[in-house]
Backbone as JSON Lines, residues from 0, in Angstrom:
{"i":0,"aa":"M","n":[-25.89,3.54,-12.45],"ca":[-24.47,3.57,-12.19],"c":[-23.67,3.83,-13.46]}
{"i":1,"aa":"A","n":[-24.11,3.25,-14.58],"ca":[-23.39,3.42,-15.83],"c":[-23.43,4.88,-16.3]}
{"i":2,"aa":"Q","n":[-24.47,5.61,-15.92],"ca":[-24.57,7.01,-16.3],"c":[-23.55,7.87,-15.56]}
{"i":3,"aa":"D","n":[-23.13,7.43,-14.39],"ca":[-22.2,8.22,-13.58],"c":[-20.74,8.02,-13.99]}
{"i":4,"aa":"R","n":[-20.44,6.97,-14.71],"ca":[-19.04,6.67,-15.05],"c":[-18.35,7.79,-15.84]}
{"i":5,"aa":"P","n":[-19.0,8.34,-16.87],"ca":[-18.32,9.44,-17.58],"c":[-18.08,10.66,-16.68]}
{"i":6,"aa":"A","n":[-19.02,10.94,-15.79],"ca":[-18.85,12.08,-14.88],"c":[-17.71,11.82,-13.9]}
{"i":7,"aa":"V","n":[-17.6,10.61,-13.41],"ca":[-16.52,10.26,-12.49],"c":[-15.18,10.35,-13.21]}
{"i":8,"aa":"R","n":[-15.14,9.86,-14.44],"ca":[-13.89,9.92,-15.21],"c":[-13.48,11.37,-15.46]}
{"i":9,"aa":"R","n":[-14.43,12.22,-15.86],"ca":[-14.11,13.63,-16.09],"c":[-13.62,14.31,-14.82]}
{"i":10,"aa":"R","n":[-14.27,13.99,-13.69],"ca":[-13.87,14.59,-12.42],"c":[-12.46,14.14,-12.02]}
{"i":11,"aa":"R","n":[-12.15,12.86,-12.22],"ca":[-10.81,12.37,-11.9],"c":[-9.76,12.99,-12.81]}
{"i":12,"aa":"L","n":[-10.07,13.14,-14.09],"ca":[-9.12,13.75,-15.0],"c":[-8.94,15.24,-14.68]}
{"i":13,"aa":"L","n":[-10.0,15.9,-14.23],"ca":[-9.88,17.29,-13.8],"c":[-8.95,17.41,-12.6]}
{"i":14,"aa":"W","n":[-9.13,16.53,-11.62],"ca":[-8.25,16.55,-10.44],"c":[-6.81,16.23,-10.82]}
{"i":15,"aa":"A","n":[-6.64,15.32,-11.76],"ca":[-5.29,14.99,-12.21],"c":[-4.63,16.2,-12.86]}
{"i":16,"aa":"G","n":[-5.39,16.93,-13.63],"ca":[-4.87,18.15,-14.26],"c":[-4.52,19.21,-13.24]}
{"i":17,"aa":"I","n":[-5.36,19.38,-12.24],"ca":[-5.08,20.36,-11.19],"c":[-3.83,19.97,-10.41]}
{"i":18,"aa":"L","n":[-3.7,18.69,-10.06],"ca":[-2.5,18.23,-9.36],"c":[-1.25,18.45,-10.2]}
{"i":19,"aa":"A","n":[-1.34,18.17,-11.49],"ca":[-0.18,18.35,-12.37],"c":[0.19,19.82,-12.48]}
{"i":20,"aa":"L","n":[-0.79,20.69,-12.59],"ca":[-0.52,22.12,-12.69],"c":[0.16,22.66,-11.44]}
{"i":21,"aa":"V","n":[-0.38,22.3,-10.28],"ca":[0.22,22.72,-9.01],"c":[1.62,22.15,-8.86]}
{"i":22,"aa":"G","n":[1.79,20.89,-9.25],"ca":[3.11,20.27,-9.19],"c":[4.12,20.97,-10.07]}
{"i":23,"aa":"L","n":[3.71,21.34,-11.29],"ca":[4.64,22.04,-12.18],"c":[4.99,23.43,-11.68]}
{"i":24,"aa":"V","n":[4.02,24.13,-11.1],"ca":[4.3,25.46,-10.54],"c":[5.28,25.34,-9.38]}
{"i":25,"aa":"L","n":[5.04,24.39,-8.48],"ca":[5.96,24.2,-7.35],"c":[7.35,23.79,-7.83]}
{"i":26,"aa":"L","n":[7.4,22.96,-8.85],"ca":[8.7,22.55,-9.38],"c":[9.45,23.74,-9.96]}
{"i":27,"aa":"A","n":[8.75,24.58,-10.69],"ca":[9.39,25.77,-11.25],"c":[9.88,26.7,-10.15]}
{"i":28,"aa":"L","n":[9.05,26.9,-9.12],"ca":[9.47,27.76,-8.01],"c":[10.65,27.16,-7.26]}
{"i":29,"aa":"G","n":[10.61,25.86,-7.04],"ca":[11.68,25.2,-6.31],"c":[13.0,25.21,-7.04]}
{"i":30,"aa":"L","n":[12.95,25.15,-8.36],"ca":[14.19,25.12,-9.13],"c":[14.72,26.5,-9.47]}
{"i":31,"aa":"T","n":[13.88,27.53,-9.42],"ca":[14.34,28.85,-9.84],"c":[14.46,29.86,-8.71]}
{"i":32,"aa":"I","n":[13.46,29.96,-7.85],"ca":[13.41,31.05,-6.89],"c":[13.84,30.64,-5.49]}
{"i":33,"aa":"A","n":[13.36,29.5,-5.01],"ca":[13.57,29.12,-3.61],"c":[15.02,28.76,-3.34]}
{"i":34,"aa":"D","n":[15.41,28.93,-2.07],"ca":[16.77,28.64,-1.62],"c":[16.76,27.59,-0.51]}
{"i":35,"aa":"G","n":[17.83,26.87,-0.4],"ca":[18.07,25.99,0.73],"c":[17.08,24.86,0.88]}
{"i":36,"aa":"A","n":[16.7,24.65,2.14],"ca":[15.82,23.53,2.47],"c":[14.43,23.71,1.85]}
{"i":37,"aa":"L","n":[13.98,24.96,1.76],"ca":[12.66,25.22,1.19],"c":[12.6,24.75,-0.26]}
{"i":38,"aa":"A","n":[13.66,24.94,-1.0],"ca":[13.7,24.51,-2.4],"c":[13.61,22.98,-2.49]}
{"i":39,"aa":"G","n":[14.32,22.31,-1.61],"ca":[14.26,20.85,-1.61],"c":[12.89,20.33,-1.27]}
{"i":40,"aa":"I","n":[12.25,20.96,-0.29],"ca":[10.9,20.55,0.1],"c":[9.92,20.8,-1.04]}
{"i":41,"aa":"E","n":[10.03,21.96,-1.69],"ca":[9.12,22.27,-2.8],"c":[9.3,21.28,-3.95]}
{"i":42,"aa":"V","n":[10.52,20.93,-4.26],"ca":[10.76,19.97,-5.35],"c":[10.22,18.6,-4.98]}
{"i":43,"aa":"A","n":[10.41,18.19,-3.73],"ca":[9.9,16.88,-3.3],"c":[8.37,16.85,-3.35]}
{"i":44,"aa":"V","n":[7.73,17.91,-2.89],"ca":[6.26,17.98,-2.94],"c":[5.78,18.01,-4.39]}
{"i":45,"aa":"A","n":[6.49,18.75,-5.24],"ca":[6.11,18.82,-6.65],"c":[6.18,17.45,-7.31]}
{"i":46,"aa":"I","n":[7.24,16.71,-7.03],"ca":[7.38,15.37,-7.61],"c":[6.27,14.46,-7.1]}
{"i":47,"aa":"A","n":[5.94,14.57,-5.82],"ca":[4.85,13.75,-5.26],"c":[3.52,14.1,-5.92]}
{"i":48,"aa":"L","n":[3.27,15.38,-6.16],"ca":[2.02,15.79,-6.82],"c":[1.97,15.29,-8.26]}
{"i":49,"aa":"L","n":[3.09,15.34,-8.95],"ca":[3.1,14.85,-10.33],"c":[2.88,13.34,-10.4]}
{"i":50,"aa":"V","n":[3.45,12.6,-9.46],"ca":[3.22,11.16,-9.41],"c":[1.76,10.86,-9.06]}
{"i":51,"aa":"A","n":[1.2,11.63,-8.13],"ca":[-0.22,11.44,-7.78],"c":[-1.11,11.74,-8.97]}
{"i":52,"aa":"S","n":[-0.77,12.78,-9.73],"ca":[-1.54,13.11,-10.93],"c":[-1.51,11.97,-11.93]}
{"i":53,"aa":"Y","n":[-0.35,11.39,-12.14],"ca":[-0.22,10.27,-13.05],"c":[-1.06,9.08,-12.57]}
{"i":54,"aa":"A","n":[-1.04,8.83,-11.27],"ca":[-1.81,7.71,-10.71],"c":[-3.31,7.92,-10.9]}
{"i":55,"aa":"V","n":[-3.79,9.12,-10.67],"ca":[-5.22,9.41,-10.84],"c":[-5.61,9.26,-12.31]}
{"i":56,"aa":"Q","n":[-4.76,9.73,-13.21],"ca":[-5.05,9.58,-14.64],"c":[-5.11,8.11,-15.05]}
{"i":57,"aa":"S","n":[-4.18,7.33,-14.55],"ca":[-4.16,5.92,-14.94],"c":[-5.36,5.17,-14.4]}
{"i":58,"aa":"V","n":[-5.82,5.52,-13.2],"ca":[-7.03,4.89,-12.65],"c":[-8.24,5.25,-13.49]}
{"i":59,"aa":"A","n":[-8.36,6.52,-13.87],"ca":[-9.5,6.94,-14.69],"c":[-9.49,6.24,-16.04]}
{"i":60,"aa":"R","n":[-8.34,6.12,-16.64],"ca":[-8.25,5.47,-17.95],"c":[-8.47,3.97,-17.85]}
{"i":61,"aa":"R","n":[-7.96,3.34,-16.78],"ca":[-8.12,1.9,-16.62],"c":[-9.59,1.55,-16.45]}
{"i":62,"aa":"E","n":[-10.32,2.35,-15.68],"ca":[-11.75,2.07,-15.48],"c":[-12.51,2.19,-16.79]}
{"i":63,"aa":"T","n":[-12.11,3.11,-17.65],"ca":[-12.77,3.25,-18.94],"c":[-12.4,2.11,-19.87]}
{"i":64,"aa":"L","n":[-11.14,1.71,-19.84],"ca":[-10.65,0.68,-20.74],"c":[-11.19,-0.7,-20.39]}
{"i":65,"aa":"Y","n":[-11.26,-1.02,-19.11],"ca":[-11.62,-2.37,-18.68],"c":[-13.0,-2.45,-18.06]}
{"i":66,"aa":"R","n":[-13.87,-1.51,-18.34],"ca":[-15.22,-1.58,-17.75],"c":[-15.99,-2.73,-18.37]}
{"i":67,"aa":"D","n":[-16.99,-3.2,-17.62],"ca":[-17.82,-4.31,-18.07],"c":[-19.0,-3.75,-18.84]}
{"i":68,"aa":"D","n":[-18.99,-3.92,-20.17],"ca":[-20.07,-3.41,-21.0],"c":[-21.33,-4.25,-20.95]}
{"i":69,"aa":"A","n":[-21.25,-5.4,-20.3],"ca":[-22.41,-6.29,-20.21],"c":[-23.43,-5.8,-19.18]}
{"i":70,"aa":"E","n":[-23.04,-4.85,-18.34],"ca":[-23.98,-4.34,-17.34],"c":[-25.09,-3.55,-18.02]}
{"i":71,"aa":"P","n":[-26.31,-3.71,-17.55],"ca":[-27.43,-2.97,-18.17],"c":[-27.44,-1.52,-17.77]}
């Protein structure tokens, strides 16, 4: 199990990066190109993706920071 922790952390950080990238692209589109209700929806989805990205990053970092090193 201890061997899988770095791989899980890398995978979570990769997903966090992908979510952040998609969120930033949607935010840029929503603020510059889109009109009306579509722009509002895109901005709301972008903010949700950015918050989800932050949450995934914090979970990955917390598991690394507070892991039990006493396990064999």
